[in-house]
Coordinates of C-alpha atoms in Angstrom, one line a residue:
M1 CA -24.7 37.5 13.3
S2 CA -26.2 36.1 10.1
S3 CA -29.7 36.7 8.8
L4 CA -31.7 34.0 6.9
H5 CA -34.7 34.8 4.8
T6 CA -36.0 31.3 4.7
T7 CA -36.6 28.7 7.3
R8 CA -33.7 26.3 7.3
V9 CA -34.8 22.7 7.4
R10 CA -32.4 19.9 7.6
R11 CA -32.6 17.3 4.8
R12 CA -30.5 14.7 6.6
R13 CA -31.8 12.2 9.0
L14 CA -29.8 13.2 12.1
G15 CA -30.0 10.4 14.6
V16 CA -31.4 10.7 18.1
A17 CA -31.8 7.0 18.8
A18 CA -28.8 6.6 21.0
A19 CA -29.8 9.5 23.2
A20 CA -33.4 8.5 23.4
V21 CA -32.6 4.9 24.3
G22 CA -29.8 5.7 26.7
L23 CA -29.6 9.0 28.5
F24 CA -33.3 9.8 28.4
A25 CA -34.9 6.3 28.2
T26 CA -37.0 6.8 31.3
L27 CA -38.4 10.0 29.9
L28 CA -39.1 9.0 26.3
T29 CA -40.4 5.5 26.8
A30 CA -42.6 3.5 29.2
G31 CA -41.4 3.6 32.8
P32 CA -42.5 4.1 36.4
A33 CA -45.0 6.9 37.1
V34 CA -42.6 9.6 38.0
A35 CA -42.7 13.4 37.4
T36 CA -40.7 14.7 34.5
P37 CA -38.1 17.2 35.7
D38 CA -37.5 20.5 34.0
P39 CA -33.9 21.0 32.7
G40 CA -32.8 23.2 35.5
D41 CA -33.2 20.2 37.8
R42 CA -30.2 18.6 36.2
Q43 CA -27.5 20.4 34.5
A44 CA -25.1 17.5 33.9
K45 CA -23.2 17.4 30.6
E46 CA -23.5 14.1 28.8
K47 CA -21.4 12.8 25.9
V48 CA -23.3 11.7 22.8
S49 CA -22.0 8.9 20.6
S50 CA -19.0 9.5 18.3
S51 CA -21.3 8.9 15.3
Q52 CA -23.8 11.5 16.6
A53 CA -21.1 14.0 17.2
A54 CA -19.7 13.4 13.7
E55 CA -23.2 14.0 12.3
V56 CA -23.5 17.3 14.2
K57 CA -20.1 18.5 13.0
S58 CA -20.9 17.5 9.4
A59 CA -24.3 19.3 9.6
I60 CA -22.6 22.5 10.8
E61 CA -19.9 22.3 8.1
N62 CA -22.5 21.8 5.4
G63 CA -24.6 24.8 6.6
E64 CA -27.6 22.6 7.6
I65 CA -27.6 24.0 11.2
P66 CA -26.0 27.0 12.7
G67 CA -22.5 26.6 14.2
V68 CA -21.8 26.5 17.9
D69 CA -23.3 29.6 19.5
E70 CA -24.0 31.1 16.0
I71 CA -27.1 33.3 15.9
V72 CA -29.5 32.9 13.0
H73 CA -32.9 34.3 12.4
S74 CA -35.6 35.1 9.8
R75 CA -35.4 38.5 8.1
N76 CA -38.4 39.8 10.0
I77 CA -36.6 39.4 13.4
S78 CA -33.9 41.7 14.7
H79 CA -31.7 40.8 17.7
L80 CA -31.5 44.1 19.7
A81 CA -29.7 43.1 22.9
N82 CA -28.3 40.3 25.1
V83 CA -27.6 40.7 28.8
P84 CA -25.5 37.9 30.2
K85 CA -26.0 36.6 33.7
D86 CA -24.2 38.6 36.4
L87 CA -24.3 38.1 40.2
I88 CA -27.0 35.5 40.0
T89 CA -25.6 32.6 38.0
G90 CA -28.2 29.8 38.2
T91 CA -30.5 28.7 35.5
N92 CA -32.7 31.4 34.1
S93 CA -36.4 30.6 34.1
D94 CA -39.7 32.6 33.6
L95 CA -40.4 36.3 33.0
A96 CA -43.0 38.8 34.1
F97 CA -43.5 42.5 33.2
Q98 CA -44.7 45.7 34.8
G99 CA -44.5 49.2 33.3
K100 CA -40.9 49.7 32.1
Y101 CA -39.6 46.7 34.0
A102 CA -39.0 43.0 33.2
F103 CA -38.6 40.5 36.1
S104 CA -36.4 37.5 35.3
G105 CA -36.6 34.4 37.4
N106 CA -33.5 32.3 38.1
Y107 CA -33.0 29.2 40.2
D108 CA -30.8 31.3 42.5
G109 CA -33.2 34.3 42.8
F110 CA -34.5 37.0 40.5
R111 CA -33.3 40.0 38.5
I112 CA -35.1 43.2 37.6
F113 CA -34.4 45.0 34.3
D114 CA -35.3 48.5 33.2
I115 CA -36.4 48.0 29.6
S116 CA -37.5 51.5 28.8
N117 CA -34.8 51.3 26.1
P118 CA -35.2 47.8 24.7
K119 CA -31.9 48.1 22.9
S120 CA -30.1 48.6 26.2
P121 CA -31.7 46.9 29.2
K122 CA -30.3 48.1 32.5
T123 CA -30.1 46.0 35.7
V124 CA -32.1 47.6 38.5
A125 CA -31.8 44.9 41.2
Q126 CA -30.5 41.3 41.7
V127 CA -32.0 39.3 44.6
L128 CA -30.2 36.1 45.8
C129 CA -32.9 33.7 47.0
P130 CA -32.2 30.1 46.0
G131 CA -35.1 27.7 45.4
S132 CA -35.8 26.1 42.0
Q133 CA -37.4 27.0 39.8
N134 CA -38.3 30.5 41.1
D135 CA -41.3 30.8 38.7
I136 CA -42.1 34.5 38.9
S137 CA -45.1 36.8 38.7
V138 CA -46.0 40.4 39.7
S139 CA -49.1 42.2 40.7
G140 CA -49.1 45.8 41.9
D141 CA -46.5 46.1 44.6
L142 CA -46.2 42.4 45.0
L143 CA -43.8 39.9 43.5
F144 CA -44.4 36.1 43.8
L145 CA -41.7 33.4 43.6
S146 CA -42.2 29.7 43.5
T147 CA -39.9 27.3 45.4
D148 CA -39.9 23.7 44.2
S149 CA -36.8 22.3 45.9
S150 CA -36.7 21.1 49.5
R151 CA -35.0 23.8 51.6
S152 CA -33.9 24.0 55.3
D153 CA -36.3 26.9 55.9
N154 CA -38.2 29.6 54.1
S155 CA -35.4 32.2 54.2
C156 CA -33.3 33.4 51.3
T157 CA -30.3 32.0 53.0
S158 CA -31.7 28.5 53.2
T159 CA -29.8 25.4 52.1
T160 CA -30.9 22.2 50.4
Q161 CA -32.4 19.6 52.7
P162 CA -34.1 16.2 52.0
A163 CA -37.9 16.3 51.4
T164 CA -38.0 13.3 53.7
E165 CA -37.4 15.6 56.7
K166 CA -40.5 17.1 58.2
S167 CA -38.8 20.5 58.9
S168 CA -38.0 21.0 55.2
W169 CA -39.8 23.8 53.4
E170 CA -41.2 24.4 49.9
G171 CA -43.8 26.8 48.7
M172 CA -44.5 30.5 47.8
K173 CA -42.4 33.5 48.7
I174 CA -43.8 37.1 48.4
F175 CA -41.8 40.3 48.0
D176 CA -42.8 43.9 48.2
I177 CA -41.5 45.6 45.0
S178 CA -42.8 49.2 45.6
D179 CA -39.1 50.1 45.5
K180 CA -37.8 48.3 42.5
R181 CA -34.2 48.9 43.5
N182 CA -34.8 47.3 47.0
P183 CA -37.3 44.5 47.0
K184 CA -38.3 43.3 50.4
Y185 CA -39.2 39.7 51.4
V186 CA -42.5 40.0 53.3
A187 CA -44.2 36.6 53.4
A188 CA -44.0 32.9 52.8
V189 CA -46.6 30.2 52.5
E190 CA -45.7 26.5 52.6
T191 CA -47.6 24.3 50.1
A192 CA -48.0 20.6 49.6
C193 CA -45.2 19.3 47.3
G194 CA -43.8 22.8 46.9
S195 CA -44.6 25.2 44.1
H196 CA -43.3 24.2 40.7
T197 CA -45.2 27.0 39.0
H198 CA -48.0 29.4 40.1
T199 CA -50.7 31.5 38.4
L200 CA -52.2 34.7 39.7
V201 CA -55.9 35.4 39.7
P202 CA -56.0 39.1 40.7
E203 CA -59.0 40.6 42.4
R204 CA -59.3 44.2 43.6
K205 CA -58.3 43.7 47.3
D206 CA -56.7 40.3 47.1
V207 CA -54.6 38.2 44.8
Y208 CA -55.4 34.5 44.5
V209 CA -52.5 32.3 43.7
Y210 CA -53.0 28.9 42.1
V211 CA -50.0 26.7 43.0
S212 CA -49.1 23.8 40.7
S213 CA -47.0 21.0 42.1
Y214 CA -46.6 17.3 41.7
S215 CA -44.7 14.1 42.3
P216 CA -45.8 13.1 45.8
S217 CA -44.2 10.3 47.8
A218 CA -45.2 8.3 50.9
S219 CA -41.7 9.2 52.2
F220 CA -42.3 13.0 52.0
P221 CA -44.1 14.3 55.1
D222 CA -45.3 17.4 53.3
C223 CA -46.1 15.8 49.9
Q224 CA -48.3 12.8 50.5
P225 CA -50.2 10.9 47.8
P226 CA -52.7 11.2 46.4
H227 CA -52.0 14.8 45.2
D228 CA -54.7 15.3 42.7
G229 CA -55.3 19.1 43.0
I230 CA -53.8 22.5 43.5
S231 CA -53.2 24.8 46.4
I232 CA -55.0 28.1 46.4
I233 CA -53.5 31.0 48.4
K234 CA -55.3 34.2 49.2
V235 CA -53.0 37.2 49.5
P236 CA -54.5 40.5 50.9
R237 CA -52.8 43.3 48.9
K238 CA -52.5 45.6 51.9
S239 CA -51.4 42.8 54.3
P240 CA -49.5 40.2 52.3
E241 CA -48.1 38.8 55.6
K242 CA -51.5 37.4 56.1
A243 CA -51.3 35.2 53.0
A244 CA -52.7 31.8 53.6
I245 CA -54.0 28.7 51.9
V246 CA -57.8 28.9 51.5
N247 CA -58.5 25.7 49.5
F248 CA -57.1 22.6 47.9
P249 CA -59.6 21.7 45.2
V250 CA -59.3 18.1 43.9
L251 CA -59.3 18.4 40.1
F252 CA -59.0 14.7 39.5
P253 CA -61.3 12.8 41.8
E254 CA -60.8 9.7 39.8
G255 CA -57.0 10.0 39.8
G256 CA -56.3 11.4 36.4
N257 CA -54.1 9.6 33.8
P258 CA -52.6 6.5 35.3
G259 CA -49.5 6.6 33.1
A260 CA -47.5 3.4 32.5
P261 CA -48.1 0.6 32.1
T262 CA -51.7 1.5 31.1
N263 CA -50.4 4.3 28.9
P264 CA -46.8 3.6 28.1
G265 CA -44.6 6.7 27.8
V266 CA -47.1 9.0 29.4
S267 CA -46.6 10.7 32.8
A268 CA -49.1 9.7 35.5
T269 CA -51.2 12.7 36.7
T270 CA -50.2 13.5 40.3
G271 CA -51.1 17.2 40.2
C272 CA -50.6 20.0 37.6
H273 CA -47.5 21.4 36.0
D274 CA -48.9 24.8 35.0
I275 CA -52.2 26.6 34.8
T276 CA -53.2 29.6 32.6
V277 CA -56.2 31.7 33.5
L278 CA -58.3 34.0 31.4
P279 CA -60.0 36.2 34.0
S280 CA -62.1 38.2 31.5
K281 CA -63.9 34.9 30.6
D282 CA -63.7 33.2 34.0
L283 CA -61.8 30.4 32.4
A284 CA -58.6 28.4 33.1
A285 CA -56.7 25.7 31.3
G286 CA -54.6 23.3 33.2
A287 CA -51.6 21.3 31.8
C288 CA -51.5 18.5 34.3
M289 CA -48.9 15.9 33.4
G290 CA -51.1 13.3 31.8
D291 CA -54.2 15.4 31.3
G292 CA -55.3 18.7 29.9
I293 CA -58.3 20.3 31.6
L294 CA -60.6 23.3 31.1
F295 CA -62.2 24.8 34.1
D296 CA -64.5 27.5 35.4
I297 CA -62.9 30.1 37.8
K298 CA -65.9 32.4 38.4
N299 CA -65.4 31.7 42.0
P300 CA -61.6 31.8 42.2
E301 CA -61.6 29.9 45.5
R302 CA -63.6 27.0 44.0
P303 CA -62.7 26.2 40.4
R304 CA -64.8 23.7 38.6
V305 CA -63.6 21.3 35.9
I306 CA -65.6 21.6 32.7
D307 CA -63.7 19.1 30.4
Q308 CA -60.7 16.8 30.6
V309 CA -58.7 15.4 27.7
Q310 CA -55.8 13.0 27.2
D311 CA -53.5 12.2 24.3
N312 CA -51.9 8.9 25.0
V313 CA -50.3 8.6 21.5
N314 CA -48.2 11.7 21.2
F315 CA -48.2 13.6 24.5
A316 CA -45.8 12.5 27.2
F317 CA -46.1 15.4 29.7
W318 CA -48.8 18.2 29.5
H319 CA -46.7 21.2 30.4
S320 CA -48.4 24.5 29.7
A321 CA -51.5 26.1 28.1
T322 CA -52.3 29.3 26.1
F323 CA -55.8 30.5 25.2
N324 CA -56.4 32.5 22.0
Q325 CA -57.9 36.0 22.4
S326 CA -61.4 34.8 21.6
A327 CA -61.3 32.0 24.1
N328 CA -62.3 29.4 21.6
K329 CA -59.0 27.6 21.4
V330 CA -56.3 26.3 23.7
V331 CA -52.7 25.5 22.8
F332 CA -51.2 22.8 25.1
T333 CA -47.5 22.0 25.1
D334 CA -45.9 18.6 25.5
E335 CA -42.6 18.7 27.3
L336 CA -41.3 15.3 26.0
G337 CA -38.1 14.4 27.8
G338 CA -38.5 17.0 30.5
G339 CA -36.8 19.6 28.3
G340 CA -33.5 17.8 28.6
A341 CA -33.6 15.6 25.4
A342 CA -33.0 16.1 21.7
T343 CA -36.5 15.7 20.4
C344 CA -36.6 18.2 17.5
N345 CA -35.5 15.8 14.8
A346 CA -36.6 13.3 12.2
E347 CA -36.4 10.4 14.6
I348 CA -39.0 11.8 17.0
G349 CA -41.1 13.4 14.2
P350 CA -43.5 16.3 14.0
N351 CA -46.2 15.2 16.5
R352 CA -44.2 14.4 19.7
G353 CA -42.7 17.1 21.9
A354 CA -45.0 19.5 20.1
D355 CA -48.0 21.8 20.7
G356 CA -51.5 20.4 20.5
I357 CA -54.1 22.8 19.2
Y358 CA -57.6 22.3 20.6
D359 CA -60.8 24.2 19.7
I360 CA -63.3 24.9 22.5
V361 CA -66.7 23.8 21.2
G362 CA -70.0 24.4 22.9
K363 CA -71.2 26.7 25.6
G364 CA -71.2 26.8 29.4
D365 CA -70.6 23.6 31.2
K366 CA -71.1 21.7 28.0
R367 CA -67.9 23.1 26.4
K368 CA -65.5 20.5 25.1
L369 CA -61.8 20.5 24.0
V370 CA -61.6 19.2 20.5
F371 CA -58.2 18.3 19.0
R372 CA -57.4 19.9 15.7
S373 CA -53.6 19.6 15.0
Y374 CA -50.0 19.6 16.2
Y375 CA -47.4 22.3 15.7
K376 CA -43.7 21.8 15.9
I377 CA -40.8 24.0 14.7
P378 CA -39.8 22.9 11.1
R379 CA -36.1 23.2 11.8
Y380 CA -34.4 20.1 12.9
Q381 CA -31.9 20.5 15.8
A382 CA -28.7 18.6 16.6
D383 CA -28.5 15.6 18.9
T384 CA -26.6 17.8 21.3
E385 CA -29.4 20.3 21.6
N386 CA -32.3 19.9 24.1
C387 CA -35.4 21.0 22.2
V388 CA -39.1 20.7 22.9
A389 CA -42.2 22.9 23.1
H390 CA -42.0 25.4 26.1
N391 CA -43.3 28.7 27.3
G392 CA -44.8 31.3 25.0
S393 CA -47.4 34.0 24.7
L394 CA -49.9 35.5 22.3
I395 CA -49.0 38.3 20.0
P396 CA -52.1 40.5 20.1
V397 CA -53.3 40.9 16.6
K398 CA -57.1 41.3 16.1
G399 CA -58.6 38.6 14.0
R400 CA -55.5 36.4 14.1
D401 CA -54.2 33.8 16.5
I402 CA -50.4 34.2 16.7
M403 CA -47.9 33.0 19.3
V404 CA -44.3 33.5 20.1
Q405 CA -42.8 30.5 21.9
S406 CA -39.6 29.1 23.3
W407 CA -38.2 25.8 22.2
Y408 CA -35.0 25.6 24.4
Q409 CA -32.1 25.2 22.0
G410 CA -34.6 25.2 19.2
G411 CA -34.8 28.9 19.8
V412 CA -37.8 31.3 19.5
S413 CA -40.6 30.6 17.1
V414 CA -43.4 32.9 16.0
W415 CA -46.3 31.0 14.5
D416 CA -49.9 31.5 13.3
F417 CA -52.7 29.1 14.4
T418 CA -55.6 31.2 13.1
N419 CA -56.5 28.0 11.1
S420 CA -56.4 25.5 13.9
S421 CA -55.8 22.6 11.5
K422 CA -52.9 24.3 9.6
P423 CA -50.5 26.2 11.9
K424 CA -47.5 27.7 10.3
E425 CA -44.3 29.4 11.4
I426 CA -43.8 33.0 10.3
A427 CA -40.6 34.0 12.1
Y428 CA -37.8 32.5 14.2
F429 CA -34.6 33.2 16.1
E430 CA -32.1 30.6 17.4
R431 CA -28.5 30.0 18.4
G432 CA -26.5 27.0 17.2
P433 CA -25.7 24.2 19.7
I434 CA -23.9 25.0 22.9
S435 CA -21.6 22.1 22.1
A436 CA -21.1 19.9 19.0
E437 CA -19.9 17.0 21.1
T438 CA -21.9 17.1 24.4
M439 CA -25.5 17.3 25.4
V440 CA -25.6 20.5 27.5
G441 CA -28.9 21.8 28.8
G442 CA -29.7 25.3 27.6
G443 CA -31.7 27.5 25.3
T444 CA -34.6 29.8 25.8
W445 CA -37.0 29.0 28.6
S446 CA -39.6 31.7 28.0
S447 CA -40.3 34.0 25.0
Y448 CA -43.0 36.6 25.5
Y449 CA -44.4 39.6 23.6
Y450 CA -44.7 42.8 25.6
N451 CA -45.3 46.3 24.4
G452 CA -43.8 45.9 20.9
H453 CA -40.9 43.6 21.6
I454 CA -40.1 39.9 22.2
Y455 CA -38.2 39.2 25.4
S456 CA -36.5 35.8 25.8
N457 CA -34.9 34.3 28.9
D458 CA -32.1 32.0 27.8
M459 CA -31.2 29.5 30.6
V460 CA -27.5 29.9 29.9
K461 CA -26.9 32.9 27.6
G462 CA -29.0 35.4 29.5
F463 CA -31.8 37.9 28.6
D464 CA -32.5 38.6 25.0
V465 CA -34.5 41.3 23.3
L466 CA -35.9 40.8 19.8
R467 CA -37.9 43.0 17.5
L468 CA -40.4 41.5 15.1
D469 CA -41.2 43.6 12.0
D470 CA -43.9 41.9 9.8
R471 CA -47.0 43.3 8.2
V472 CA -49.0 40.5 9.9
T473 CA -47.8 41.2 13.4
D474 CA -47.1 44.9 13.2
P475 CA -50.7 45.9 14.5
A476 CA -49.7 44.4 17.9
K477 CA -47.2 47.2 18.4
R478 CA -50.1 49.5 19.1
V479 CA -51.3 47.4 22.1
R480 CA -49.7 48.6 25.3
M481 CA -49.9 46.8 28.6
S482 CA -49.2 48.2 32.1
E483 CA -48.5 44.7 33.5
L484 CA -48.2 41.2 32.0
N485 CA -48.0 37.8 33.7
V486 CA -48.4 35.5 30.7
Q487 CA -50.2 32.7 32.7
T488 CA -52.7 35.4 33.7
Q489 CA -53.8 36.2 30.2
P490 CA -55.2 39.7 29.7
D491 CA -57.9 40.8 27.4
Y492 CA -55.6 42.7 25.1
F493 CA -58.3 44.7 23.5
D494 CA -60.3 45.7 26.5
R495 CA -58.8 49.2 27.0
S496 CA -60.7 49.9 30.2
G497 CA -58.1 48.0 32.3
H498 CA -54.9 49.4 30.6

């Protein structure tokens, strides 16, 4: 392991043209209105051109980028632990936290870690339950798991089956985790177009689940167009087996972004990819393919859209959203290339595949999302590294807006957006490319701050624990949470609930 005290930025113009024009052409340029897949949906290894491979090897030899699998980081980051995959070998996905436990989603199921000693996480349970992408959340004694691949039934022994068959199943699975060593599968709810991601809106007696899904087709019996809304599931805490859909609010009555050919290179809106709620403010932000939306969730069964924005110049696929603590900003991410392309380089530039920072201006139903700037990691990556903005969370520091965020093979970035117009990176951690010759999907899917440490779920390398020591972020170490689902943002400084 080597430690770098300055951010390493490549001076060379490492090419990405061949990859962009060839392997990922349908994702990076104008094309049919199709959903952009996440990287776990395709794990194929693809050769890059000989000249690209030569550039990657030269950059490694010259110290411009880390070597294959080499770990580098800023001086204020320490790498405490890595736990490789074990019995569950699929693609690692999202993370959730409760007490001394971390819950790691995986395309083949989920894994529970005891993180009471962050330097030595211990496996508590591994549950085999295939169904991409197994987006994961927890609330009390309940664990929620998204299934967004067509399965033969709703069991954990199901097999793949075409979505064109009416008997196929996709949706939400619910587990009882009162015994962390022995989770029990207790309920399932089928949802239109499956559940790519989900977001919890917890109430006292019930948990509402906002289910995001997309990509309908006239040939899919359970995923018919138009699909311009989200499924809302109500789950009684004491009787989760009674979970059921209570509404399907249409968020885009006019259809949302039409995508190509009207807006070349932009995904058409056929649903949402991810939603983040801020229950303390009755607000939600939706990243919905070709649109970003702000909506009111005072009545969780009947959300109301307040504002809707598009960026048809630099955003290809609105992927996720994060509020700041004061609820006067939203950071939206653009997953250019579906997370499977090399987009962190000079060819793509600083504004595509980036974060978009929006201020929330006005009050009540007159609130508007106003664009301020883009943020992208300042370290160029190799043409063999998939890299783009992905999942992150706030680091709770009063008076500052600071995030930690995953960038796939671009690693983990800690950045400050207190000044919406001048965001800056203040720490980072990354591995060198998985391969210097082949594009291999990998890198960190989610990087979240929880009770004094950063936890990262690397799709290939496993579960990482990082420690951030910096005078700017150190106050966050005093903030302790009893539970954290990042897409259900807490009020970190309201001590009454924690």
